[in-house]
Amino acid sequence: MASGTETTAAPGYEQARDELIEVVRRLEAGGTTLEESLALWERGEELAKVCRHWLEGARARLDASLAAERAEEGGEGDGEE
């Protein structure tokens, strides 16, 4: 049962990005039917959402880290004056 869960799990950022690049290449190359193109477009939209989710999470972690660093610096600076 675990393998079924793994196949439905969202891909990591790099995997989603690489697949999205391939989807875009296939769409730009043409030669697909309308139905295939629509399926590729929908997959591309899903992959873009995955990438956006990962990037937003990374941005939140960086912002939190920078805020903590500023708070530490601010606390140390007050004690020295």
Coordinates of C-alpha atoms in Angstrom, one line a residue:
M1 CA 0.0 0.0 0.0
A2 CA 2.9 2.4 0.6
S3 CA 3.9 2.3 -3.0
G4 CA 0.4 3.6 -4.0
T5 CA 0.9 6.6 -1.7
E6 CA 4.3 7.3 -3.1
T7 CA 3.0 7.5 -6.7
T8 CA 0.4 10.1 -5.7
A9 CA 2.7 12.2 -3.6
A10 CA 3.7 15.6 -5.0
P11 CA 7.1 15.5 -6.6
G12 CA 10.1 17.5 -5.2
Y13 CA 11.0 20.9 -6.7
E14 CA 13.7 19.6 -9.0
Q15 CA 11.6 16.8 -10.3
A16 CA 8.6 19.0 -10.9
R17 CA 10.8 21.7 -12.6
D18 CA 12.5 19.1 -14.9
E19 CA 9.2 17.6 -15.9
L20 CA 7.7 21.1 -16.5
I21 CA 10.6 21.9 -18.8
E22 CA 9.9 18.8 -20.8
V23 CA 6.2 19.6 -21.0
V24 CA 7.1 23.1 -22.3
R25 CA 9.5 21.6 -24.9
R26 CA 6.8 19.2 -26.1
L27 CA 4.2 22.0 -26.4
E28 CA 6.6 24.3 -28.2
A29 CA 7.7 21.5 -30.6
G30 CA 4.1 21.0 -31.7
G31 CA 3.0 17.9 -33.6
T32 CA 0.6 16.8 -30.9
T33 CA -3.2 16.6 -31.1
L34 CA -5.4 19.1 -29.5
E35 CA -6.3 16.6 -26.8
E36 CA -2.6 15.8 -26.1
S37 CA -1.8 19.5 -26.0
L38 CA -4.6 20.2 -23.5
A39 CA -3.4 17.3 -21.3
L40 CA 0.2 18.6 -21.5
W41 CA -1.0 22.1 -20.6
E42 CA -3.0 20.8 -17.6
R43 CA 0.0 18.8 -16.4
G44 CA 2.2 21.9 -16.8
E45 CA -0.2 23.9 -14.7
E46 CA -0.1 21.2 -12.0
L47 CA 3.7 21.2 -12.1
A48 CA 3.9 25.0 -11.9
K49 CA 1.8 24.9 -8.8
V50 CA 4.1 22.3 -7.2
C51 CA 7.1 24.5 -8.0
R52 CA 5.4 27.6 -6.7
H53 CA 4.5 25.8 -3.5
W54 CA 8.2 24.8 -2.9
L55 CA 9.4 28.3 -3.7
E56 CA 6.9 29.9 -1.4
G57 CA 8.0 27.5 1.4
A58 CA 11.6 28.3 0.8
R59 CA 10.9 32.0 0.8
A60 CA 9.0 31.7 4.1
R61 CA 11.9 29.8 5.7
L62 CA 14.4 32.4 4.5
D63 CA 12.2 35.3 5.8
A64 CA 11.9 33.6 9.2
S65 CA 15.6 33.0 9.3
L66 CA 16.4 36.6 8.4
A67 CA 13.8 37.9 11.0
A68 CA 15.4 35.8 13.7
E69 CA 18.9 37.0 12.7
R70 CA 17.7 40.6 12.9
A71 CA 16.1 40.0 16.3
E72 CA 19.3 38.6 17.6
E73 CA 21.3 41.5 16.3
G74 CA 18.8 44.0 17.7
G75 CA 19.0 42.4 21.1
E76 CA 22.8 42.4 21.2
G77 CA 23.0 46.0 20.0
D78 CA 20.8 47.2 22.8
G79 CA 23.0 45.7 25.5
E80 CA 26.2 47.3 24.2
E81 CA 25.0 50.9 24.3

